[in-house]
Amino acid sequence: MNVWWRTLLTMWRARALLRRQGARPPMTVGRLRLRTLPTDIDLLGHMNNGRYPSLFDLGRFDLLIRTGIWGVFEKQGWYGVVASSTITFRKSLNLWQRFTVETRLHGHDDKSVYMVQRAVVDGEVYAEMLVRSRFLRRSGGIVPLDELFAALGRPDDLPELEPWMAEWAAATALPSTRAEAPSIWT
């Protein structure tokens, strides 16, 4: 339940900053200061590995709201979903430790937008996650990226996707939702 409160607080704060400071450029590195709470800790006394993606969600909300992208999504009836993600851990975050979630748009392919997110302490990366997101319509269906970029009133100025990211996306992809995907162990 604490992530719900953190989410609401993050969204409220981001909207207030958007009103006061105006929209940030899309390629901005979003930074959100957090603290590791008792509800984030596992039995080993450090932040649970499953909590990182939930807290990185906050970084995505903050960035999308502060760049004005979230407002376009609301107006169009769109929302983003994580299609795949990979996280790599370097150091543990301990109880009450302050850290910054850094979020940056990184590129896109023909269907998805890629973001890189980091947990950073005093300028040092503790964990990094690569996120591949798709955009859906509340009425059903996928939002094509050319329609997304046109609605944002911006050219497609995201950098080229790095080849290893495209390979990662292909290697980790599951079958389409229209295809069968039986659970068969070999």
Coordinates of N, CA, C and O in Angstrom, one line a residue:
M1 N 0.8 -1.2 0.0 CA 0.0 0.0 0.0 C 0.9 1.3 0.0 O 0.4 2.3 -0.5
N2 N 2.1 1.2 0.6 CA 2.9 2.4 0.6 C 3.3 2.9 -0.8 O 3.5 4.1 -0.9
V3 N 3.4 2.0 -1.8 CA 3.7 2.5 -3.1 C 2.5 3.3 -3.7 O 2.8 4.3 -4.4
W4 N 1.3 3.0 -3.3 CA 0.2 3.8 -3.7 C 0.3 5.2 -3.2 O 0.1 6.2 -4.0
W5 N 0.6 5.4 -2.0 CA 0.8 6.7 -1.4 C 2.0 7.5 -2.0 O 1.9 8.6 -2.3
R6 N 3.1 6.7 -2.2 CA 4.2 7.3 -2.9 C 3.9 7.7 -4.3 O 4.3 8.8 -4.8
T7 N 3.1 6.9 -5.0 CA 2.7 7.2 -6.4 C 1.8 8.5 -6.4 O 2.1 9.4 -7.2
L8 N 0.9 8.6 -5.5 CA 0.0 9.8 -5.5 C 0.8 11.0 -5.2 O 0.6 12.1 -5.8
L9 N 1.7 10.9 -4.2 CA 2.6 12.0 -3.8 C 3.5 12.4 -5.0 O 3.6 13.6 -5.3
T10 N 4.1 11.5 -5.6 CA 4.9 11.7 -6.8 C 4.2 12.4 -7.9 O 4.7 13.4 -8.5
M11 N 3.0 12.0 -8.2 CA 2.2 12.6 -9.3 C 1.8 14.0 -8.9 O 1.8 14.9 -9.7
W12 N 1.4 14.2 -7.7 CA 1.0 15.5 -7.2 C 2.2 16.5 -7.3 O 2.0 17.6 -7.8
R13 N 3.3 16.1 -6.8 CA 4.5 16.9 -6.9 C 4.9 17.2 -8.3 O 5.3 18.4 -8.6
A14 N 4.9 16.2 -9.2 CA 5.3 16.4 -10.6 C 4.3 17.4 -11.3 O 4.8 18.3 -12.0
R15 N 3.0 17.3 -11.0 CA 2.1 18.2 -11.6 C 2.3 19.7 -11.1 O 2.2 20.6 -11.8
A16 N 2.6 19.8 -9.8 CA 2.9 21.1 -9.2 C 4.2 21.7 -9.9 O 4.2 22.9 -10.2
L17 N 5.2 20.9 -10.1 CA 6.4 21.4 -10.7 C 6.2 21.7 -12.2 O 6.7 22.7 -12.7
L18 N 5.3 21.0 -12.9 CA 5.0 21.3 -14.3 C 4.3 22.6 -14.3 O 4.6 23.4 -15.2
R19 N 3.3 22.9 -13.4 CA 2.6 24.2 -13.4 C 3.6 25.3 -13.1 O 3.5 26.4 -13.7
R20 N 4.5 25.1 -12.2 CA 5.4 26.2 -11.8 C 6.6 26.4 -12.8 O 6.9 27.6 -13.0
Q21 N 7.1 25.4 -13.3 CA 8.3 25.5 -14.1 C 8.1 25.2 -15.6 O 9.0 25.5 -16.4
G22 N 7.0 24.8 -16.0 CA 6.7 24.5 -17.4 C 7.2 23.1 -17.7 O 7.9 22.4 -16.9
A23 N 6.9 22.7 -19.0 CA 7.3 21.3 -19.4 C 8.8 21.2 -19.6 O 9.5 22.2 -20.1
R24 N 9.4 20.1 -19.2 CA 10.8 19.9 -19.4 C 11.0 19.2 -20.8 O 10.1 18.6 -21.3
P25 N 12.2 19.4 -21.4 CA 12.4 18.7 -22.7 C 12.3 17.2 -22.5 O 12.7 16.7 -21.5
P26 N 11.8 16.5 -23.6 CA 11.7 15.0 -23.5 C 13.0 14.3 -23.2 O 12.9 13.2 -22.5
M27 N 14.1 14.8 -23.6 CA 15.4 14.1 -23.3 C 16.0 14.4 -22.0 O 17.1 14.0 -21.7
T28 N 15.3 15.1 -21.1 CA 15.7 15.4 -19.8 C 16.0 14.2 -19.0 O 15.2 13.2 -19.2
V29 N 17.0 14.2 -18.1 CA 17.1 13.1 -17.2 C 16.3 13.5 -16.0 O 16.5 14.5 -15.3
G30 N 15.2 12.7 -15.8 CA 14.3 12.9 -14.6 C 15.0 12.4 -13.3 O 15.6 11.4 -13.4
R31 N 14.9 13.2 -12.3 CA 15.5 12.8 -11.0 C 14.5 12.9 -9.9 O 13.9 14.0 -9.7
L32 N 14.3 11.8 -9.2 CA 13.3 11.8 -8.1 C 14.0 11.2 -6.8 O 14.6 10.1 -6.9
R33 N 14.1 12.0 -5.8 CA 14.7 11.6 -4.5 C 13.8 10.8 -3.7 O 12.6 11.2 -3.5
L34 N 14.3 9.6 -3.2 CA 13.5 8.7 -2.4 C 14.4 8.3 -1.2 O 15.6 8.5 -1.2
R35 N 13.7 7.6 -0.3 CA 14.4 7.0 0.8 C 13.9 5.5 0.9 O 12.7 5.3 0.8
T36 N 14.8 4.6 1.3 CA 14.4 3.2 1.5 C 13.6 3.1 2.8 O 14.2 3.5 3.8
L37 N 12.4 2.7 2.7 CA 11.5 2.6 3.9 C 11.5 1.1 4.4 O 11.9 0.2 3.7
P38 N 11.0 1.0 5.7 CA 11.0 -0.4 6.2 C 10.2 -1.4 5.4 O 10.5 -2.6 5.3
T39 N 9.1 -0.9 4.6 CA 8.3 -1.7 3.8 C 9.1 -2.1 2.5 O 8.6 -3.0 1.7
D40 N 10.2 -1.5 2.2 CA 11.0 -1.9 1.0 C 12.1 -2.9 1.3 O 12.7 -3.5 0.4
I41 N 12.3 -3.2 2.6 CA 13.4 -4.1 3.0 C 13.0 -5.5 3.1 O 11.9 -5.9 3.5
D42 N 13.9 -6.4 2.7 CA 13.7 -7.9 2.8 C 14.3 -8.4 4.0 O 14.8 -7.7 4.9
L43 N 14.3 -9.7 4.2 CA 14.8 -10.4 5.4 C 16.3 -10.2 5.6 O 16.9 -10.4 6.6
L44 N 17.0 -9.8 4.5 CA 18.5 -9.7 4.6 C 18.8 -8.2 4.9 O 20.0 -7.9 5.1
G45 N 17.8 -7.4 5.1 CA 18.1 -6.0 5.6 C 18.4 -5.0 4.5 O 18.8 -3.9 4.8
H46 N 18.3 -5.4 3.3 CA 18.4 -4.4 2.2 C 17.2 -4.3 1.3 O 16.3 -5.1 1.5
M47 N 17.1 -3.4 0.4 CA 15.9 -3.2 -0.4 C 15.7 -4.5 -1.2 O 16.6 -5.0 -1.9
N48 N 14.5 -5.0 -1.2 CA 14.0 -6.2 -1.9 C 14.2 -5.9 -3.4 O 13.8 -4.9 -3.9
N49 N 14.7 -6.9 -4.1 CA 14.9 -6.8 -5.5 C 13.6 -6.5 -6.3 O 13.6 -5.9 -7.3
G50 N 12.5 -7.0 -5.7 CA 11.2 -6.8 -6.4 C 10.6 -5.4 -6.2 O 9.7 -4.9 -6.9
R51 N 11.2 -4.6 -5.2 CA 10.7 -3.3 -5.0 C 11.3 -2.3 -6.0 O 10.7 -1.3 -6.3
Y52 N 12.5 -2.5 -6.5 CA 13.1 -1.6 -7.4 C 12.2 -1.2 -8.6 O 12.0 -0.1 -8.9
P53 N 11.6 -2.2 -9.3 CA 10.7 -1.9 -10.4 C 9.5 -1.0 -10.0 O 9.1 -0.1 -10.7
S54 N 9.0 -1.3 -8.8 CA 7.8 -0.4 -8.3 C 8.3 1.0 -8.1 O 7.5 1.9 -8.4
L55 N 9.4 1.2 -7.5 CA 9.9 2.5 -7.2 C 10.4 3.2 -8.5 O 10.3 4.4 -8.7
F56 N 10.9 2.4 -9.5 CA 11.2 3.0 -10.8 C 10.0 3.5 -11.5 O 10.1 4.4 -12.3
D57 N 8.8 2.8 -11.3 CA 7.6 3.3 -11.8 C 7.4 4.8 -11.5 O 6.9 5.6 -12.3
L58 N 7.7 5.1 -10.2 CA 7.6 6.5 -9.8 C 8.4 7.5 -10.6 O 8.0 8.6 -11.0
G59 N 9.6 7.0 -11.0 CA 10.5 7.8 -11.9 C 9.9 8.1 -13.2 O 10.0 9.1 -13.8
R60 N 9.2 7.0 -13.8 CA 8.6 7.2 -15.1 C 7.4 8.1 -15.0 O 7.2 9.0 -15.8
F61 N 6.6 8.0 -13.9 CA 5.4 8.9 -13.7 C 6.0 10.4 -13.6 O 5.4 11.3 -14.3
D62 N 7.0 10.6 -12.8 CA 7.5 11.9 -12.7 C 8.0 12.5 -14.0 O 7.7 13.6 -14.4
L63 N 8.8 11.7 -14.8 CA 9.3 12.2 -16.0 C 8.2 12.5 -17.0 O 8.2 13.5 -17.7
L64 N 7.2 11.6 -17.2 CA 6.2 11.7 -18.1 C 5.3 12.9 -17.8 O 4.8 13.7 -18.7
I65 N 5.0 13.1 -16.5 CA 4.2 14.3 -16.1 C 5.0 15.6 -16.4 O 4.4 16.5 -17.0
R66 N 6.2 15.7 -15.9 CA 7.0 16.9 -16.0 C 7.4 17.3 -17.4 O 7.6 18.5 -17.7
T67 N 7.4 16.3 -18.4 CA 7.6 16.7 -19.8 C 6.3 17.0 -20.5 O 6.4 17.5 -21.7
G68 N 5.2 16.8 -19.9 CA 3.9 17.1 -20.5 C 3.4 15.9 -21.3 O 2.3 16.0 -21.8
I69 N 4.1 14.9 -21.4 CA 3.7 13.7 -22.2 C 2.5 13.1 -21.5 O 1.5 12.7 -22.2
W70 N 2.4 13.0 -20.2 CA 1.3 12.4 -19.5 C 0.0 13.1 -19.8 O -1.0 12.5 -20.0
G71 N 0.0 14.4 -19.9 CA -1.2 15.2 -20.2 C -1.7 14.8 -21.6 O -2.9 14.7 -21.8
V72 N -0.8 14.6 -22.6 CA -1.2 14.2 -23.9 C -1.9 12.8 -23.9 O -2.9 12.6 -24.5
F73 N -1.3 11.9 -23.1 CA -1.8 10.6 -22.9 C -3.3 10.6 -22.3 O -4.1 10.0 -22.8
E74 N -3.4 11.5 -21.3 CA -4.8 11.6 -20.7 C -5.8 12.1 -21.7 O -6.9 11.6 -21.8
K75 N -5.4 13.1 -22.5 CA -6.3 13.7 -23.5 C -6.6 12.7 -24.6 O -7.8 12.7 -25.0
Q76 N -5.7 11.9 -25.0 CA -5.9 11.0 -26.1 C -6.5 9.7 -25.6 O -7.0 8.9 -26.4
G77 N -6.5 9.4 -24.3 CA -7.1 8.2 -23.8 C -6.1 7.0 -24.0 O -6.4 5.9 -24.2
W78 N -4.8 7.4 -23.8 CA -3.7 6.4 -24.0 C -3.0 6.1 -22.6 O -3.1 6.9 -21.7
Y79 N -2.4 5.0 -22.6 CA -1.5 4.7 -21.4 C -0.4 3.8 -21.8 O -0.5 3.1 -22.8
G80 N 0.7 3.8 -21.1 CA 1.9 3.0 -21.3 C 1.9 1.8 -20.5 O 1.4 1.8 -19.3
V81 N 2.4 0.7 -21.0 CA 2.6 -0.5 -20.3 C 4.1 -1.0 -20.5 O 4.7 -0.7 -21.6
V82 N 4.6 -1.6 -19.5 CA 5.9 -2.2 -19.6 C 5.8 -3.5 -20.4 O 5.1 -4.4 -20.0
A83 N 6.5 -3.6 -21.6 CA 6.5 -4.8 -22.4 C 7.5 -5.8 -21.9 O 7.4 -7.0 -21.9
S84 N 8.7 -5.2 -21.5 CA 9.8 -6.0 -20.9 C 10.7 -5.1 -20.2 O 10.8 -3.9 -20.4
S85 N 11.4 -5.7 -19.2 CA 12.4 -5.0 -18.5 C 13.5 -5.9 -18.0 O 13.2 -7.1 -17.8
T86 N 14.7 -5.4 -17.8 CA 15.8 -6.1 -17.2 C 16.5 -5.2 -16.2 O 16.7 -4.0 -16.6
I87 N 16.7 -5.7 -15.1 CA 17.4 -4.9 -14.1 C 18.7 -5.6 -13.6 O 18.8 -6.8 -13.6
T88 N 19.7 -4.8 -13.4 CA 21.0 -5.3 -13.0 C 21.4 -4.6 -11.7 O 21.3 -3.3 -11.6
F89 N 21.8 -5.3 -10.7 CA 22.1 -4.8 -9.4 C 23.6 -4.7 -9.2 O 24.4 -5.7 -9.6
R90 N 24.1 -3.7 -8.6 CA 25.5 -3.5 -8.3 C 25.8 -3.4 -6.9 O 26.8 -4.0 -6.4
K91 N 25.0 -2.6 -6.1 CA 25.2 -2.4 -4.7 C 23.8 -2.4 -4.0 O 22.8 -2.1 -4.7
S92 N 23.8 -2.8 -2.8 CA 22.5 -2.8 -2.0 C 22.1 -1.4 -1.5 O 23.0 -0.7 -1.1
L93 N 20.8 -1.2 -1.5 CA 20.3 0.0 -0.8 C 19.8 -0.5 0.6 O 19.1 -1.4 0.7
N94 N 20.2 0.2 1.7 CA 19.9 -0.2 3.0 C 18.8 0.7 3.6 O 18.4 1.7 3.0
L95 N 18.3 0.2 4.7 CA 17.2 0.9 5.4 C 17.5 2.4 5.6 O 18.6 2.7 6.1
W96 N 16.5 3.2 5.3 CA 16.6 4.7 5.5 C 17.6 5.4 4.5 O 17.8 6.6 4.6
Q97 N 18.2 4.6 3.6 CA 19.2 5.2 2.7 C 18.5 6.1 1.7 O 17.5 5.7 1.1
R98 N 19.0 7.3 1.5 CA 18.5 8.2 0.4 C 19.1 7.8 -0.9 O 20.3 7.5 -0.9
F99 N 18.3 7.8 -1.9 CA 18.8 7.6 -3.3 C 18.0 8.3 -4.3 O 16.9 8.9 -3.9
T100 N 18.5 8.4 -5.5 CA 17.8 9.1 -6.5 C 17.5 8.2 -7.6 O 18.3 7.4 -8.1
V101 N 16.2 8.2 -8.1 CA 15.8 7.4 -9.3 C 16.0 8.4 -10.5 O 15.4 9.4 -10.5
E102 N 16.9 8.0 -11.4 CA 17.1 8.7 -12.6 C 16.5 8.0 -13.7 O 16.6 6.8 -13.9
T103 N 15.8 8.8 -14.6 CA 15.0 8.2 -15.7 C 15.3 9.0 -16.9 O 15.2 10.2 -16.9
R104 N 15.5 8.3 -18.0 CA 15.8 8.9 -19.3 C 15.2 8.1 -20.4 O 15.4 6.9 -20.5
L105 N 14.5 8.8 -21.4 CA 14.1 8.2 -22.6 C 15.4 7.8 -23.3 O 16.4 8.6 -23.3
H106 N 15.4 6.7 -24.0 CA 16.7 6.3 -24.6 C 16.6 6.0 -26.1 O 17.6 6.2 -26.8
G107 N 15.5 5.7 -26.6 CA 15.3 5.4 -28.0 C 14.1 4.7 -28.3 O 13.2 4.5 -27.4
H108 N 13.9 4.2 -29.5 CA 12.7 3.4 -29.9 C 13.0 2.5 -31.1 O 14.0 2.7 -31.8
D109 N 12.2 1.5 -31.2 CA 12.2 0.7 -32.4 C 10.8 1.0 -33.1 O 10.2 2.0 -32.9
D110 N 10.4 0.1 -34.0 CA 9.1 0.4 -34.7 C 7.9 0.2 -33.9 O 6.8 0.7 -34.3
K111 N 8.0 -0.4 -32.6 CA 6.8 -0.6 -31.8 C 6.9 0.0 -30.4 O 5.9 0.2 -29.8
S112 N 8.1 0.1 -29.9 CA 8.3 0.4 -28.5 C 9.2 1.6 -28.2 O 10.1 1.9 -29.1
V113 N 9.1 2.2 -27.1 CA 10.0 3.2 -26.6 C 10.8 2.6 -25.4 O 10.3 1.9 -24.6
Y114 N 12.1 3.0 -25.4 CA 13.0 2.4 -24.4 C 13.4 3.5 -23.4 O 13.7 4.6 -23.8
M115 N 13.5 3.1 -22.2 CA 13.9 4.0 -21.1 C 15.0 3.3 -20.3 O 15.0 2.1 -20.2
V116 N 15.9 4.1 -19.8 CA 16.9 3.6 -18.8 C 16.7 4.3 -17.5 O 16.5 5.5 -17.5
Q117 N 16.7 3.5 -16.5 CA 16.4 4.0 -15.1 C 17.5 3.5 -14.2 O 18.0 2.4 -14.3
R118 N 17.9 4.3 -13.3 CA 19.0 4.0 -12.3 C 18.6 4.4 -10.9 O 17.9 5.4 -10.7
A119 N 19.1 3.6 -10.0 CA 19.1 4.0 -8.5 C 20.5 4.5 -8.3 O 21.5 3.7 -8.5
V120 N 20.6 5.8 -7.9 CA 21.9 6.4 -7.7 C 22.1 7.0 -6.3 O 21.2 7.6 -5.8
V121 N 23.3 6.8 -5.7 CA 23.6 7.3 -4.4 C 24.9 8.1 -4.6 O 25.9 7.6 -5.0
D122 N 24.8 9.4 -4.3 CA 26.0 10.3 -4.4 C 26.7 10.1 -5.7 O 27.9 10.0 -5.8
G123 N 25.9 10.1 -6.8 CA 26.5 10.0 -8.1 C 26.9 8.6 -8.6 O 27.4 8.5 -9.7
E124 N 26.8 7.6 -7.7 CA 27.2 6.3 -8.0 C 26.0 5.4 -8.3 O 25.0 5.4 -7.6
V125 N 26.0 4.6 -9.4 CA 24.9 3.7 -9.8 C 24.9 2.5 -9.0 O 25.9 1.8 -8.9
Y126 N 23.8 2.3 -8.3 CA 23.6 1.1 -7.5 C 22.8 0.0 -8.3 O 23.1 -1.2 -8.1
A127 N 21.9 0.4 -9.1 CA 21.1 -0.5 -9.9 C 20.7 0.2 -11.2 O 20.5 1.4 -11.2
E128 N 20.5 -0.6 -12.3 CA 20.1 0.0 -13.6 C 19.1 -0.9 -14.2 O 19.2 -2.1 -14.2
M129 N 18.0 -0.3 -14.8 CA 17.0 -1.1 -15.4 C 16.7 -0.6 -16.8 O 16.6 0.7 -17.0
L130 N 16.6 -1.4 -17.8 CA 16.2 -1.1 -19.1 C 14.7 -1.5 -19.2 O 14.3 -2.6 -18.9
V131 N 13.9 -0.6 -19.7 CA 12.5 -0.8 -19.8 C 12.0 -0.5 -21.3 O 12.4 0.5 -21.9
R132 N 11.3 -1.5 -21.8 CA 10.7 -1.4 -23.1 C 9.2 -1.2 -22.9 O 8.5 -2.0 -22.3
S133 N 8.6 -0.1 -23.4 CA 7.2 0.3 -23.2 C 6.5 0.3 -24.5 O 7.0 0.8 -25.5
R134 N 5.2 -0.1 -24.4 CA 4.3 0.0 -25.5 C 3.2 1.0 -25.1 O 3.0 1.2 -23.9
F135 N 2.4 1.5 -26.0 CA 1.4 2.5 -25.7 C 0.0 1.9 -26.2 O 0.0 1.6 -27.4
L136 N -1.0 1.9 -25.4 CA -2.3 1.3 -25.7 C -3.4 2.4 -25.6 O -3.2 3.4 -24.9
R137 N -4.5 2.1 -26.3 CA -5.6 3.0 -26.2 C -6.6 2.4 -25.2 O -6.8 1.2 -25.1
R138 N -7.2 3.3 -24.3 CA -8.2 2.8 -23.4 C -9.3 2.1 -24.1 O -10.0 1.2 -23.6
S139 N -9.6 2.5 -25.3 CA -10.7 1.9 -26.1 C -10.3 0.6 -26.8 O -11.1 0.0 -27.4
G140 N -9.0 0.3 -26.7 CA -8.5 -0.9 -27.2 C -7.5 -0.7 -28.4 O -7.7 0.3 -29.2
G141 N -6.5 -1.5 -28.5 CA -5.6 -1.3 -29.6 C -4.3 -0.7 -29.2 O -4.2 -0.1 -28.1
I142 N -3.3 -0.7 -30.1 CA -2.0 -0.2 -29.9 C -1.9 1.2 -30.5 O -2.4 1.4 -31.6
V143 N -1.2 2.1 -29.9 CA -0.9 3.4 -30.5 C 0.4 3.3 -31.3 O 1.4 3.1 -30.7
P144 N 0.3 3.5 -32.6 CA 1.5 3.5 -33.4 C 2.4 4.7 -33.0 O 1.9 5.7 -32.7
L145 N 3.7 4.5 -33.1 CA 4.7 5.5 -32.7 C 4.6 6.8 -33.5 O 4.7 7.9 -33.0
D146 N 4.3 6.7 -34.8 CA 4.1 7.9 -35.6 C 3.0 8.7 -35.1 O 3.0 9.9 -35.1
E147 N 1.9 8.1 -34.7 CA 0.7 8.8 -34.1 C 1.1 9.4 -32.8 O 0.7 10.5 -32.4
L148 N 1.8 8.7 -32.0 CA 2.3 9.2 -30.7 C 3.1 10.4 -30.8 O 2.9 11.4 -30.2
F149 N 4.2 10.4 -31.7 CA 5.0 11.5 -31.9 C 4.3 12.7 -32.5 O 4.5 13.9 -32.1
A150 N 3.3 12.4 -33.4 CA 2.5 13.5 -34.0 C 1.7 14.2 -32.9 O 1.6 15.4 -32.8
A151 N 1.0 13.4 -32.0 CA 0.2 13.9 -30.9 C 1.0 14.8 -29.9 O 0.5 15.7 -29.4
L152 N 2.3 14.4 -29.7 CA 3.1 15.1 -28.8 C 3.6 16.4 -29.5 O 4.2 17.3 -28.8
G153 N 3.4 16.6 -30.8 CA 3.8 17.8 -31.5 C 5.3 17.9 -31.6 O 5.8 19.0 -31.6
R154 N 5.9 16.8 -31.5 CA 7.4 16.8 -31.6 C 7.9 15.9 -32.7 O 7.3 14.8 -32.9
P155 N 9.0 16.2 -33.2 CA 9.6 15.3 -34.2 C 10.2 14.1 -33.4 O 10.3 14.1 -32.2
D156 N 10.4 13.0 -34.1 CA 11.0 11.8 -33.5 C 12.5 12.2 -33.3 O 13.3 11.9 -34.2
D157 N 12.8 12.7 -32.2 CA 14.2 13.1 -31.9 C 14.9 12.2 -30.9 O 16.0 12.6 -30.4
L158 N 14.3 11.1 -30.6 CA 15.0 10.1 -29.8 C 16.2 9.6 -30.5 O 16.2 9.4 -31.7
P159 N 17.3 9.3 -29.7 CA 18.5 8.7 -30.4 C 18.2 7.3 -31.0 O 17.3 6.7 -30.6
E160 N 19.1 7.0 -31.9 CA 19.0 5.6 -32.5 C 19.1 4.6 -31.4 O 19.9 4.8 -30.4
L161 N 18.4 3.5 -31.5 CA 18.4 2.4 -30.5 C 19.7 1.7 -30.7 O 20.1 1.4 -31.8
E162 N 20.4 1.4 -29.6 CA 21.7 0.7 -29.7 C 21.4 -0.7 -30.1 O 20.4 -1.3 -29.7
P163 N 22.3 -1.3 -30.9 CA 22.0 -2.7 -31.5 C 21.8 -3.7 -30.4 O 20.9 -4.6 -30.5
W164 N 22.5 -3.7 -29.3 CA 22.3 -4.7 -28.3 C 21.0 -4.6 -27.6 O 20.4 -5.6 -27.2
M165 N 20.4 -3.4 -27.6 CA 19.0 -3.3 -27.1 C 18.0 -4.0 -28.0 O 17.0 -4.6 -27.5
A166 N 18.2 -3.8 -29.3 CA 17.3 -4.5 -30.2 C 17.4 -6.0 -30.1 O 16.4 -6.7 -30.2
E167 N 18.6 -6.4 -30.0 CA 18.9 -7.9 -29.8 C 18.2 -8.4 -28.5 O 17.6 -9.5 -28.4
W168 N 18.4 -7.6 -27.4 CA 17.7 -8.0 -26.1 C 16.2 -8.1 -26.3 O 15.6 -9.0 -25.8
A169 N 15.6 -7.1 -27.0 CA 14.2 -7.1 -27.1 C 13.7 -8.3 -27.9 O 12.7 -9.0 -27.5
A170 N 14.5 -8.7 -29.0 CA 14.1 -9.9 -29.8 C 14.3 -11.1 -28.9 O 13.5 -12.1 -29.0
A171 N 15.4 -11.2 -28.2 CA 15.7 -12.4 -27.5 C 14.8 -12.7 -26.3 O 14.6 -13.8 -25.9
T172 N 14.2 -11.6 -25.7 CA 13.3 -11.8 -24.6 C 11.8 -11.7 -24.9 O 11.0 -11.9 -24.0
A173 N 11.5 -11.6 -26.2 CA 10.1 -11.4 -26.6 C 9.3 -12.7 -26.4 O 9.8 -13.8 -26.7
L174 N 8.1 -12.6 -26.0 CA 7.1 -13.7 -25.9 C 6.2 -13.6 -27.2 O 6.2 -12.6 -27.8
P175 N 5.5 -14.7 -27.5 CA 4.6 -14.6 -28.7 C 3.6 -13.5 -28.5 O 3.2 -13.1 -27.4
S176 N 3.0 -13.0 -29.6 CA 2.0 -12.1 -29.6 C 0.8 -12.6 -28.8 O 0.6 -13.8 -28.6
T177 N 0.0 -11.6 -28.3 CA -1.2 -12.0 -27.5 C -2.2 -12.8 -28.4 O -3.1 -13.5 -27.9
R178 N -2.1 -12.7 -29.7 CA -3.0 -13.4 -30.6 C -2.5 -14.8 -30.9 O -3.2 -15.6 -31.5
A179 N -1.2 -15.1 -30.6 CA -0.6 -16.4 -30.9 C -0.7 -17.3 -29.6 O -0.9 -16.8 -28.5
E180 N -0.7 -18.5 -29.8 CA -0.7 -19.5 -28.7 C 0.7 -19.4 -28.0 O 1.7 -19.2 -28.6
A181 N 0.6 -19.6 -26.7 CA 1.8 -19.5 -25.9 C 1.7 -20.6 -24.8 O 1.6 -20.3 -23.6
P182 N 1.8 -21.9 -25.2 CA 1.6 -22.9 -24.2 C 2.8 -23.0 -23.2 O 3.9 -22.7 -23.6
S183 N 2.6 -23.4 -22.0 CA 3.6 -23.5 -21.0 C 4.1 -25.0 -21.1 O 3.6 -25.9 -20.5
I184 N 5.2 -25.2 -21.9 CA 5.8 -26.5 -22.0 C 7.2 -26.4 -21.6 O 8.0 -25.6 -22.2
W185 N 7.6 -27.2 -20.7 CA 9.0 -27.3 -20.2 C 9.7 -28.4 -20.9 O 9.2 -29.5 -21.0
T186 N 10.9 -28.1 -21.4 CA 11.7 -29.2 -22.1 C 12.9 -29.5 -21.3 O 13.3 -28.8 -20.4

